[in-house]
Short mmCIF file of C-alpha atoms in Angstrom, two decimals:
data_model
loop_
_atom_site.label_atom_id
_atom_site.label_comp_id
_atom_site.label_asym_id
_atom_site.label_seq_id
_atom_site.Cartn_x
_atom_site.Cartn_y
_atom_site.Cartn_z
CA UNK A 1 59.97 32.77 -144.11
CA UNK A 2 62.54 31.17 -146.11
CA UNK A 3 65.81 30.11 -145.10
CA UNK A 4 67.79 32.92 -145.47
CA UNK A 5 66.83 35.84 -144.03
CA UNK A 6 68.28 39.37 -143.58
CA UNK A 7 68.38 39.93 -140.15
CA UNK A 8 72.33 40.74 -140.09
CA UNK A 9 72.07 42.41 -143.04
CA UNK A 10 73.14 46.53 -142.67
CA UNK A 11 70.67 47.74 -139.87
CA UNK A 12 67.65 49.08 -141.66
CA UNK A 13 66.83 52.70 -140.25
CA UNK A 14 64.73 53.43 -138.21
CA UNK A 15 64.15 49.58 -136.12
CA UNK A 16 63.66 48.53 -132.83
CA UNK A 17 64.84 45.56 -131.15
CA UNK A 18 61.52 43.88 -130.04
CA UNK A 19 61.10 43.11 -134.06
CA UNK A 20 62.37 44.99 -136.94
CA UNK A 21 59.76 47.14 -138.10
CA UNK A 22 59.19 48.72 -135.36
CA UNK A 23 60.57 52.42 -134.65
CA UNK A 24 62.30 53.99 -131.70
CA UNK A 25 61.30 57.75 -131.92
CA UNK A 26 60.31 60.95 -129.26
CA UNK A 27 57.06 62.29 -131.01
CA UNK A 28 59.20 65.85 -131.15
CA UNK A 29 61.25 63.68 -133.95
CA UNK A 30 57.66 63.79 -136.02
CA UNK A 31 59.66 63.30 -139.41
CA UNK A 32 60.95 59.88 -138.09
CA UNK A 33 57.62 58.58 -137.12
CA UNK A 34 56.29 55.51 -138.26
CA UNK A 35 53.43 52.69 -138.00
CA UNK A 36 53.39 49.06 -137.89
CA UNK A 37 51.31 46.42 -139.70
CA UNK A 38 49.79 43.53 -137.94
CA UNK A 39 47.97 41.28 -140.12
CA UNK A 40 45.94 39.73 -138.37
CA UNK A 41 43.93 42.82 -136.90
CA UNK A 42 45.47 45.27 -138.95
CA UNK A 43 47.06 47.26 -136.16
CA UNK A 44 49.18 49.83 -136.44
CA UNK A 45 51.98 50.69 -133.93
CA UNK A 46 54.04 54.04 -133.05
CA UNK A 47 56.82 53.37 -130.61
CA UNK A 48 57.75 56.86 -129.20
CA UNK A 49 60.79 57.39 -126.74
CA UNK A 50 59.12 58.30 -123.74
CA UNK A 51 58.26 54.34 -123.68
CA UNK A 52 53.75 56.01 -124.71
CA UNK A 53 53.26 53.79 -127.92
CA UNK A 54 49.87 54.58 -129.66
CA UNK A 55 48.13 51.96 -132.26
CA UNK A 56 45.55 52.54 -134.80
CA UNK A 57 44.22 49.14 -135.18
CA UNK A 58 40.43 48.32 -137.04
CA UNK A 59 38.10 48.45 -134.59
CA UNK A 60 36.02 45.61 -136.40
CA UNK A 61 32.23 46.32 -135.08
CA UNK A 62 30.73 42.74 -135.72
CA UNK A 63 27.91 43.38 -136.67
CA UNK A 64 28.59 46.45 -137.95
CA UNK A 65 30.89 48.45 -140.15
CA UNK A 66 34.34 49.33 -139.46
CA UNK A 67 36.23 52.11 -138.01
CA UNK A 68 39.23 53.35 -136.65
CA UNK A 69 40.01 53.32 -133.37
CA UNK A 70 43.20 53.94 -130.99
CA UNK A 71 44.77 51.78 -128.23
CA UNK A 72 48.72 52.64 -126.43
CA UNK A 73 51.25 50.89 -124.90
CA UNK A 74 53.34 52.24 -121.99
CA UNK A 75 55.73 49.38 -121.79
CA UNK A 76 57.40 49.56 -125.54
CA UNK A 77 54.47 47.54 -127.62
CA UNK A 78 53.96 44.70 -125.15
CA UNK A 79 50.55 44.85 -123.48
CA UNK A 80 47.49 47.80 -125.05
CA UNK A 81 45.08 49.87 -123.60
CA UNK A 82 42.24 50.93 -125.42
CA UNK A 83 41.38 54.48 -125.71
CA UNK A 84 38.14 55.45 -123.64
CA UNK A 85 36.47 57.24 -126.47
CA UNK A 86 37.22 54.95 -129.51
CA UNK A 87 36.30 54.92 -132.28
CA UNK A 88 38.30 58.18 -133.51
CA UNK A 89 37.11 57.71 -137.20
CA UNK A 90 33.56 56.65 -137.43
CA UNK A 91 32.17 55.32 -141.12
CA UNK A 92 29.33 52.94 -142.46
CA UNK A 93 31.49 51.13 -144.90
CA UNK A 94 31.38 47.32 -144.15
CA UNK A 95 35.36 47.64 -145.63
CA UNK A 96 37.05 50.76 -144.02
CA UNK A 97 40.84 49.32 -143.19
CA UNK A 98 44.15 49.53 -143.13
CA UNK A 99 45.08 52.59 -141.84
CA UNK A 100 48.32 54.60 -142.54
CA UNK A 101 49.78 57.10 -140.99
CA UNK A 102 52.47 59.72 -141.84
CA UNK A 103 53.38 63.33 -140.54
CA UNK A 104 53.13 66.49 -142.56
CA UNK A 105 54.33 69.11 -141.47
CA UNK A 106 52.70 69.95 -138.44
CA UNK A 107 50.03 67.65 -138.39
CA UNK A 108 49.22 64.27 -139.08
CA UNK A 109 47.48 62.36 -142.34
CA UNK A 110 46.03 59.06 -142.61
CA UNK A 111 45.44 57.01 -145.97
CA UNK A 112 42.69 54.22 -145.30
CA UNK A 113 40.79 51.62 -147.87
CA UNK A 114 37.20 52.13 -148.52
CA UNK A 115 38.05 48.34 -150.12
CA UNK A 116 34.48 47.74 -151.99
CA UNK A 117 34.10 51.36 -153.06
CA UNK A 118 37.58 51.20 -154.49
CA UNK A 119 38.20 54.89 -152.90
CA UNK A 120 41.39 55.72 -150.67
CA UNK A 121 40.22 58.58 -147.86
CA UNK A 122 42.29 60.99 -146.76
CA UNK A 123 42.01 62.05 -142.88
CA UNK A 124 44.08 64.97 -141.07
CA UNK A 125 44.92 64.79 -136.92
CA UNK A 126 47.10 67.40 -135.24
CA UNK A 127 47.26 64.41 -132.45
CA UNK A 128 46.35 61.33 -133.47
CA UNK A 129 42.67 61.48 -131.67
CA UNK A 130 40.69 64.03 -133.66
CA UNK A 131 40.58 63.13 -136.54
CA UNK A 132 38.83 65.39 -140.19
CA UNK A 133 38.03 63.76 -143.91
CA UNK A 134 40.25 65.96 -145.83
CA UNK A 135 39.94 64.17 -149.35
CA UNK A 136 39.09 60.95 -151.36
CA UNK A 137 41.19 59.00 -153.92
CA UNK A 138 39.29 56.81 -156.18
CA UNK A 139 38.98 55.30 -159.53
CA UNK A 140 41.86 55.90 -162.25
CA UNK A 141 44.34 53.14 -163.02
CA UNK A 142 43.60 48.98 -162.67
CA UNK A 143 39.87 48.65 -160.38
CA UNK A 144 40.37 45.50 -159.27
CA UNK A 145 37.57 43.80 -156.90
CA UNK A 146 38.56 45.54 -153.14
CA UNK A 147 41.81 48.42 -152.78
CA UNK A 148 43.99 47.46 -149.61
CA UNK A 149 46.78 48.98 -147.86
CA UNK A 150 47.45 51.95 -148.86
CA UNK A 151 50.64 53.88 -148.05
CA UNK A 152 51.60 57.69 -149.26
CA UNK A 153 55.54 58.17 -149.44
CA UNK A 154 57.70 61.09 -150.14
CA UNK A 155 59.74 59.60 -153.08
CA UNK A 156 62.90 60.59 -154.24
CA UNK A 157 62.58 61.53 -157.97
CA UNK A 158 65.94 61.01 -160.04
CA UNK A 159 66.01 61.83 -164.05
CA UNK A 160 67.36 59.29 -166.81
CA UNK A 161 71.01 60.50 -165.96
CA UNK A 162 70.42 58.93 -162.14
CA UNK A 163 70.81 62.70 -161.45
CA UNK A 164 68.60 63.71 -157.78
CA UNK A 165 66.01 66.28 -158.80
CA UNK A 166 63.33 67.09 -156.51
CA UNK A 167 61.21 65.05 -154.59
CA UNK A 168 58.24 63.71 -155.41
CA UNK A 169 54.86 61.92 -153.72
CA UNK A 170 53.85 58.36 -154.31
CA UNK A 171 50.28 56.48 -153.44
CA UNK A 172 50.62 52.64 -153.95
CA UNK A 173 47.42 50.43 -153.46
CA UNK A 174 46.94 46.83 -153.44
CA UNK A 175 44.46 45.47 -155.17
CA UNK A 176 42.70 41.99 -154.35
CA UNK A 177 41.60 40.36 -156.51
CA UNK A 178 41.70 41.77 -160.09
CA UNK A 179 45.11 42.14 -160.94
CA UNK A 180 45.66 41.27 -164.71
CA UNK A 181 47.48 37.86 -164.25
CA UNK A 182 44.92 37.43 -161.37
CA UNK A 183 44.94 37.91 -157.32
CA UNK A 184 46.58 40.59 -155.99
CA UNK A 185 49.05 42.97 -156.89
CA UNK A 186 49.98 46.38 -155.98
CA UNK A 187 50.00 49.35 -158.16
CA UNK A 188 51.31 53.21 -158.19
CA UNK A 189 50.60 56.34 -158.52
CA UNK A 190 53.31 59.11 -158.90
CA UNK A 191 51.90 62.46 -157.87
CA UNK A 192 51.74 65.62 -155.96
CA UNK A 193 50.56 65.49 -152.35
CA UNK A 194 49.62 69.31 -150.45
CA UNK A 195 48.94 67.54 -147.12
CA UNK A 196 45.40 67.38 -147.88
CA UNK A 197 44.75 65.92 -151.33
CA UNK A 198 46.73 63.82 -153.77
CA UNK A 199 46.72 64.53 -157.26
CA UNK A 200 48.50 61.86 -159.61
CA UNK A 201 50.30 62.76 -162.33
CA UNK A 202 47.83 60.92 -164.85
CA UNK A 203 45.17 58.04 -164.94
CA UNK A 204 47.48 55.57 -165.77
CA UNK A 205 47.74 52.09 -164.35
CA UNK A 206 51.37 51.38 -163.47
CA UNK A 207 52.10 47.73 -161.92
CA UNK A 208 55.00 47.41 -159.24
CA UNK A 209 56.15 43.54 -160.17
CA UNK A 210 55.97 41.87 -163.30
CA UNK A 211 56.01 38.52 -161.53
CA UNK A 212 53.05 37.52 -159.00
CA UNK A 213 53.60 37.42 -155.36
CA UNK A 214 54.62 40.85 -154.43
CA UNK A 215 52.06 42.21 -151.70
CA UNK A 216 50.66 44.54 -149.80
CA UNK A 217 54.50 45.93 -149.02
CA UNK A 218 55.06 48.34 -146.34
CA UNK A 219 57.57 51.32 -145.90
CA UNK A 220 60.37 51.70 -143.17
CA UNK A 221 60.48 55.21 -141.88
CA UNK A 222 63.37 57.10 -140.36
CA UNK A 223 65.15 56.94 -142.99
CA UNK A 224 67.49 59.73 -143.42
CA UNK A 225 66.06 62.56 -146.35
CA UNK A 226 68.66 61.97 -148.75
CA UNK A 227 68.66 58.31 -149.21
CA UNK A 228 65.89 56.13 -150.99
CA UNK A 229 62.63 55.34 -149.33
CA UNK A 230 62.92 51.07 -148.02
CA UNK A 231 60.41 49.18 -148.76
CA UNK A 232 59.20 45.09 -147.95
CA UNK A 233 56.63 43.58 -149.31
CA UNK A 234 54.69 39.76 -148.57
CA UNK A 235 56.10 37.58 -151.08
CA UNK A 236 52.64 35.71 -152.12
CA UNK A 237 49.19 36.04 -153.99
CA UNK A 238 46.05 35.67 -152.43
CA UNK A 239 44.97 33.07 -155.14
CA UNK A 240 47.28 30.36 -153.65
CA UNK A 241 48.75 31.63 -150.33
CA UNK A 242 46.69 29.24 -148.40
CA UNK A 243 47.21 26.24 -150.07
CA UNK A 244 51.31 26.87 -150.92
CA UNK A 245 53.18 23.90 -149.22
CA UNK A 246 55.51 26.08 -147.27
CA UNK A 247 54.54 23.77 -144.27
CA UNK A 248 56.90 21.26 -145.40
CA UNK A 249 59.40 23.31 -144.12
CA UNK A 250 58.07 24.62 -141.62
CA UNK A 251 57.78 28.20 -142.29
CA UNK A 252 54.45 30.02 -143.50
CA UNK A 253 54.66 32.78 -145.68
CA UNK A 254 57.95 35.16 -146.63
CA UNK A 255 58.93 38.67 -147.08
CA UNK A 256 60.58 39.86 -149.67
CA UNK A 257 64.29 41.82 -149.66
CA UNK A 258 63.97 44.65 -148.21
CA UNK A 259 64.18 47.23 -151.05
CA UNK A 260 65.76 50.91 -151.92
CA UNK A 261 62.77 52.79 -154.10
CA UNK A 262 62.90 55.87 -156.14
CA UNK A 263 60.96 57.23 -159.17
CA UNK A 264 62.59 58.04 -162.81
CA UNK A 265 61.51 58.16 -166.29
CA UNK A 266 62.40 56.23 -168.99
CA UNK A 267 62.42 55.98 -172.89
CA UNK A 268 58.64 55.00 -174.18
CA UNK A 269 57.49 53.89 -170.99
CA UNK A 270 57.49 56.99 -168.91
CA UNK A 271 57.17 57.46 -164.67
CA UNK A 272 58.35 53.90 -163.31
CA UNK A 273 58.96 53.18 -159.60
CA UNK A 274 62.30 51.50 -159.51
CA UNK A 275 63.46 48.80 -156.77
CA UNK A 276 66.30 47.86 -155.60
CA UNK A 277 68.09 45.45 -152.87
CA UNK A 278 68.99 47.13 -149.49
CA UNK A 279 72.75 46.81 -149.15
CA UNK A 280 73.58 43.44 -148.92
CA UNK A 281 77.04 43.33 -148.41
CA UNK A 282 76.37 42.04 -144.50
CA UNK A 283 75.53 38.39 -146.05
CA UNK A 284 77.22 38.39 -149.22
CA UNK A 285 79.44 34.97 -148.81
CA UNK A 286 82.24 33.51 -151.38
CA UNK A 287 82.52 34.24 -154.80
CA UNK A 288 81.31 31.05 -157.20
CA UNK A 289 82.13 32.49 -160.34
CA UNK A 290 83.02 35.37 -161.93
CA UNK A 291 83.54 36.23 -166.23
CA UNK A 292 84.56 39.25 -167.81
CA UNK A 293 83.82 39.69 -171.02
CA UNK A 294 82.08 36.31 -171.89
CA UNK A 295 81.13 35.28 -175.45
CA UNK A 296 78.70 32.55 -176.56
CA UNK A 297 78.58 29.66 -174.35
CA UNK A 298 77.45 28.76 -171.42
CA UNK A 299 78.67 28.96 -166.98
CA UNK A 300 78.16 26.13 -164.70
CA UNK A 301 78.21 27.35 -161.05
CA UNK A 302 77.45 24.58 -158.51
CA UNK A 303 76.73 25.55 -155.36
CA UNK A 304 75.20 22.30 -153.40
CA UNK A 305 77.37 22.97 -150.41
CA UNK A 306 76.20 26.00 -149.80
CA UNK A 307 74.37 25.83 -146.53
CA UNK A 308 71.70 28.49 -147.26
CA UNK A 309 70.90 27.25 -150.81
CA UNK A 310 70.85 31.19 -151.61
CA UNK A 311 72.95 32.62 -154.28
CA UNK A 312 73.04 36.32 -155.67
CA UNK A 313 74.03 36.93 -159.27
CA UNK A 314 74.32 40.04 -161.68
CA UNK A 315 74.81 40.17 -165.41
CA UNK A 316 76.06 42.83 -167.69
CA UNK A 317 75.67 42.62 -171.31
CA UNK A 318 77.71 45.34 -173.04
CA UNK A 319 78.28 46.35 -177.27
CA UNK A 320 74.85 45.29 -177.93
CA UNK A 321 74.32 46.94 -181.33
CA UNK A 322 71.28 49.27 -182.29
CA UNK A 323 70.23 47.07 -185.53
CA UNK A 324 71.27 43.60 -187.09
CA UNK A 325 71.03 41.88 -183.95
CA UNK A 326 69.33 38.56 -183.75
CA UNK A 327 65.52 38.03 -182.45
CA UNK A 328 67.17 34.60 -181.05
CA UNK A 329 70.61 36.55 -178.99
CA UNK A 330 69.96 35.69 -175.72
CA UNK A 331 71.16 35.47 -172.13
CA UNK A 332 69.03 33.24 -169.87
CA UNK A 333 69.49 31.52 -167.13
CA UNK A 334 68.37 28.13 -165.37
CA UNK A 335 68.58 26.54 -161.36
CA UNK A 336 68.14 22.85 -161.78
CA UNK A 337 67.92 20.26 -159.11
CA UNK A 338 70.66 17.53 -160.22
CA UNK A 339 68.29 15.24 -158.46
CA UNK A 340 65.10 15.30 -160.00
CA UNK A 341 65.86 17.72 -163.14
CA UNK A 342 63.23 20.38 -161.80
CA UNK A 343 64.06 23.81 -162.40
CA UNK A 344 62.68 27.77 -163.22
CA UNK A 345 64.48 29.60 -165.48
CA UNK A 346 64.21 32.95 -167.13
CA UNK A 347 66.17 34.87 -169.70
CA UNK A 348 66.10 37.72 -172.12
CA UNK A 349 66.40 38.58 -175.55
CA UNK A 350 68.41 41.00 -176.72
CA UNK A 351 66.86 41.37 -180.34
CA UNK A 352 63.19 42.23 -181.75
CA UNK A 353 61.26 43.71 -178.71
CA UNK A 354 63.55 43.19 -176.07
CA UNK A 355 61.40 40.82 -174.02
CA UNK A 356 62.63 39.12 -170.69
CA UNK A 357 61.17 36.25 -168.97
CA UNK A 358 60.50 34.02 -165.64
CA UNK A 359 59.00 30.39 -166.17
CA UNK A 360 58.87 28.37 -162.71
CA UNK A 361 56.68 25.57 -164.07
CA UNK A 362 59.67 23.63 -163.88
CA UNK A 363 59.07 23.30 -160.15
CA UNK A 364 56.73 20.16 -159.61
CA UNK A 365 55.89 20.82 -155.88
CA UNK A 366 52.63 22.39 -156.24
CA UNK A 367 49.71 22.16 -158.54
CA UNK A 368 47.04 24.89 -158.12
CA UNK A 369 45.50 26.07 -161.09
CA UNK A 370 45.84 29.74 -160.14
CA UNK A 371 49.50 29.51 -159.57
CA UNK A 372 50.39 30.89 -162.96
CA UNK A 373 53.86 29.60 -164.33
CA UNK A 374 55.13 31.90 -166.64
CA UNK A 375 55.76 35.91 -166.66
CA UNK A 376 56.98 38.51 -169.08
CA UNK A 377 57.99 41.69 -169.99
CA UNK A 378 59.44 44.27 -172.40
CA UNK A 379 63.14 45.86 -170.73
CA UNK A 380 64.76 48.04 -172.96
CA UNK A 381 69.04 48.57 -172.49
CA UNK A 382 70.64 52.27 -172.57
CA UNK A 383 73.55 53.10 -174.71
CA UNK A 384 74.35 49.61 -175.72
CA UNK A 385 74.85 47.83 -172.71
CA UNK A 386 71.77 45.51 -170.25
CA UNK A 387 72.00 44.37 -166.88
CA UNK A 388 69.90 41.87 -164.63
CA UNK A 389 71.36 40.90 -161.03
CA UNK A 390 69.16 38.36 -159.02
CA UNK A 391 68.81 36.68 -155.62
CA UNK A 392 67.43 32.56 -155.41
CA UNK A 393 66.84 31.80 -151.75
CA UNK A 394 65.84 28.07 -151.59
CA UNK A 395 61.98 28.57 -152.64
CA UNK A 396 61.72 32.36 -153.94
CA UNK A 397 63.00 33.89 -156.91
CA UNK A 398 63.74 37.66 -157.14
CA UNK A 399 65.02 39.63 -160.14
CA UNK A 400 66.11 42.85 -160.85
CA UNK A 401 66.57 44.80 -164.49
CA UNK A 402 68.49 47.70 -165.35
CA UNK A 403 69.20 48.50 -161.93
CA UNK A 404 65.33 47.92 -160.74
CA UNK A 405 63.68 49.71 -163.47
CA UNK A 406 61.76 46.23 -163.46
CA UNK A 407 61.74 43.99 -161.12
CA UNK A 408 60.09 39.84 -160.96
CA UNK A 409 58.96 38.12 -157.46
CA UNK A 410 58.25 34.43 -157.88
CA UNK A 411 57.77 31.67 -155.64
CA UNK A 412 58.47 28.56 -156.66
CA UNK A 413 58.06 24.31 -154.63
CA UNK A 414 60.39 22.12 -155.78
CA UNK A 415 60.49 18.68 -154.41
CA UNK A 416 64.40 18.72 -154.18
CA UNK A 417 66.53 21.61 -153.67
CA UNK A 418 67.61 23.23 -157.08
CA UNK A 419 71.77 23.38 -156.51
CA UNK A 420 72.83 23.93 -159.84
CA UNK A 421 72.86 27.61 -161.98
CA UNK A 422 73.61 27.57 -165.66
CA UNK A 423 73.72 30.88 -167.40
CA UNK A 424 73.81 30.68 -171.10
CA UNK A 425 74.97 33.18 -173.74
CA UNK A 426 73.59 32.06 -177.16
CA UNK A 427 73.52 33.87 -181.11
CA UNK A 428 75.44 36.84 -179.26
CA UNK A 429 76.99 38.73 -182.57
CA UNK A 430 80.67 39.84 -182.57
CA UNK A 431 81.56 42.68 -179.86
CA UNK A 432 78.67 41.67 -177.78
CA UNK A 433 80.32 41.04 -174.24
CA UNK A 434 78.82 39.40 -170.96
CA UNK A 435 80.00 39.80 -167.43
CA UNK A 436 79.03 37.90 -165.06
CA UNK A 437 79.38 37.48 -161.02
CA UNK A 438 77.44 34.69 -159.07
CA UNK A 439 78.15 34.74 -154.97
CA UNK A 440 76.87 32.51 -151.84
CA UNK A 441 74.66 34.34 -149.65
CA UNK A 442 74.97 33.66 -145.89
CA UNK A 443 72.60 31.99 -143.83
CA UNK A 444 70.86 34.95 -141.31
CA UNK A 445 69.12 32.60 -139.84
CA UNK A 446 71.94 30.36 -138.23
CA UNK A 447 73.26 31.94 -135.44
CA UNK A 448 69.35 32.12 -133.86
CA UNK A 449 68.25 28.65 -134.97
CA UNK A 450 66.89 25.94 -132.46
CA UNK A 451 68.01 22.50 -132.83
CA UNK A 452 65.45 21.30 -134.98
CA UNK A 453 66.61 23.98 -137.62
CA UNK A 454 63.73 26.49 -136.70
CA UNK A 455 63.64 30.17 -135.88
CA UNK A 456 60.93 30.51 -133.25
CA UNK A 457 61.97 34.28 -131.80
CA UNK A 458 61.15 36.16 -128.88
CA UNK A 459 59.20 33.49 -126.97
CA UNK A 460 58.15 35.71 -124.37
CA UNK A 461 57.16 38.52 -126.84
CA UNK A 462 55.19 36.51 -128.86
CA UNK A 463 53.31 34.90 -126.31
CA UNK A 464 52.35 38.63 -124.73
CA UNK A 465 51.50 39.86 -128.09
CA UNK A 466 48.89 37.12 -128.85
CA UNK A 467 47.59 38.05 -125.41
CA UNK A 468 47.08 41.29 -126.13
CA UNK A 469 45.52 40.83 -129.38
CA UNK A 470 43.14 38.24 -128.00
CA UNK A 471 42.12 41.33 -125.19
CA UNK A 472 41.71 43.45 -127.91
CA UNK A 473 39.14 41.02 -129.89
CA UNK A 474 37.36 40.85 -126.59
CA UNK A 475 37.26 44.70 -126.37
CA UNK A 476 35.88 45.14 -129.51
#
């Protein structure tokens, strides 16, 4: 994880102390239900009230193919017991994984990979034992080599106004590896869901990042029905996440911001899923600079003494005219290291077809040939006016345009910290107007850190959970 985290950020619904996915919840609440991903067995967790937490974890037959199987926890999630008559979903499929489950009404429904055959099945349980094949998913949109977790949402479905209309469904898969700037990715499907089958609204394949380490992201449930789905996602790519240098730091791996999601439609493009940061006011520090109404020219905002090395910035660009504007009128935007002149940078133009950009191959940290350096993609303004707001925390990059009708994850492995942002307004025309508002983000992480600077949690929780685990291997 990187340095800053969002652990004091607003408390995001529905978590639990012993770590923040998991939910509190009496099984009567069925609508606030929820299940928990463990990577490293795939298990899944529901943490009810009455202390009787089940798990759907892959029972991983080796030899053998995989299936689903159940194991609870009386004691809040710290020590399993396998169910006696596991497996509750047999199969023959080598690949059958990642399991997730969601109530319906008044019964349950699981969405689970059939990875090689590219084919999402959909299983119904009044109880979480017996369990029926209602449906499959398979084959429109981007193949890919092997589909991987799944997860089916109720999505909130607001029209090109912002205006709430009514709700819709929403099946994302990741895909691994095939996605088209290679790895994995994860993809969408707005649709219609009866509690049975899922129909999607058309074949089309709809990407959820335009940048390249945005994963396999998971929903948090008990959220309340009228606000936005939040989502988190792993913030890497299978083509390099084993041989990033996050070690150096001493941290493997990161998250990404935890994310308010809805679906809208929007000129040309059509049905996009739009992200956008959970409330962040928690960790928002001082204010490094802030323009109204800024022509040509550039901002300078150093913020080396910032103890996080995180910043959050927006941008508005306002009066940008429908024709005569130039293909060069651009606002972009640079982090540099004053030390060793590394930097990523990204920017957009405001003339010919609207195209934005990310470029980290500034960064000279890392060399892997898969670790693609530079990203793109179209972003069209409303009525005049653009806006981008972004958050740099120390090795990660994450953008957001038009209020998360697009949205860019990088990481990035500089060998100094990049301290300095320089935002640059350039061939704007007359009446074309720039606000802009950069901030210091707080470090999360320093009220639990050791001495050495590290974040090593819940000894004793860890330590029972990898016990656990380890009985479960042997079980299986």
């Amino acid at each position: 994880m990187t340095r800053t985290a969002y652990s004091e950020m607003e408390t995001v619904p529905g978590t639990y102390s012993l770590s923040w996915p998991f939910p509190l919840h009496d099984i009567s609440e069925w609508l606030n239900s929820s299940l928990l991903g463990i990577f490293d067995q795939n298990i899944r967790i529901l943490t009810l009230r009455e202390k009787k937490t089940l798990a759907e974890y892959d029972a991983d037959g080796n030899p053998g193919p995989q299936t689903q199987a159940i194991a609870y926890s009386r004691d809040g999630g710290f020590h399993f017991t396998p169910y006696a008559n596991n497996p509750v979903i047999h199969s023959t499929s080598s690949q059958f994984r990642d399991p997730k489950v969601i109530r319906y009404h008044l019964h349950w429904v699981m969405v689970v990979a059939y990875s090689e055959e590219l084919t999402i099945g959909i299983y119904t349980s009044p109880d979480l034992i017996t369990w029926s094949h209602a449906s499959n998913f398979t084959l429109p949109g981007l193949l890919g080599f092997q589909w991987e977790c799944p997860n089916l949402v109720r999505m909130t479905y607001r029209d090109e106004r912002g205006h709430r209309q009514h709700d819709m469904w929403t099946l994302l898969i990741s895909i691994n590896p095939g996605a088209p700037l290679g790895g994995s990715i994860t993809e969408y499907y707005p649709g219609r869901f009866n509690g049975t089958h899922f129909e999607a609204v058309d074949s089309v394949a709809r990407i959820a990042d335009l940048g390249k380490d945005n994963y396999a992201g998971q929903f948090f449930y008990g959220t309340p029905d009228d606000e936005d789905p939040v989502f988190i996602a792993w913030a890497s790519n299978w083509e390099y996440a084993e041989s990033a240098p996050s070690d150096v730091e001493n941290w493997l791996g990161a998250m990404t911001l935890p994310r308010r999601t809805y679906l809208t439609k929007t000129e040309r493009v059509g049905w996009k899923w739009v992200n956008y940061p959970y409330n962040m006011r928690p960790i928002m520090g001082e204010t490094l600079a802030a323009h109204e109404r800024h022509a040509n020219g550039n901002v300078t905002v150093d913020f080396s003494h910032v103890t996080s090395n995180a910043v959050y910035w927006e941008a508005n660009v306002t009066g940008i005219p429908k024709q005569g504007i130039s293909k060069l009128a651009a606002l972009k935007f640079k982090f540099v290291s004053p030390v060793t002149a590394e930097y990523i940078r990204g920017g957009y133009y405001l003339g010919g077809l609207s195209q934005f950009y990310l470029d980290r191959g500034g960064a000279k940290g890392f060399d892997n040939v898969f670790f693609t350096d530079k990203f793109s993609a179209s972003s069209l303004g409303q009525n005049g006016s653009w806006s981008m707001s972004g958050v740099l925390d120390r090795s990660m990059l994450e953008v957001f345009l038009e209020g998360g009708i697009d949205s860019g994850t990088v990481t990035f492995f500089p060998t100094w910290p990049l301290t300095l942002m320089v935002l640059d307004m350039c061939d704007l025309p007359k009446g074309v107007h720039v606000s802009i508002r950069v901030n210091a983000l707080k470090s999360s992480w320093a009220g639990m850190e050791s001495r050495d600077g590290l974040v090593y949690g819940n000894q004793s929780t860890k330590n029972m959970a990898s016990e656990d685990i380890n009985h479960l291997l042997r079980w299986v």
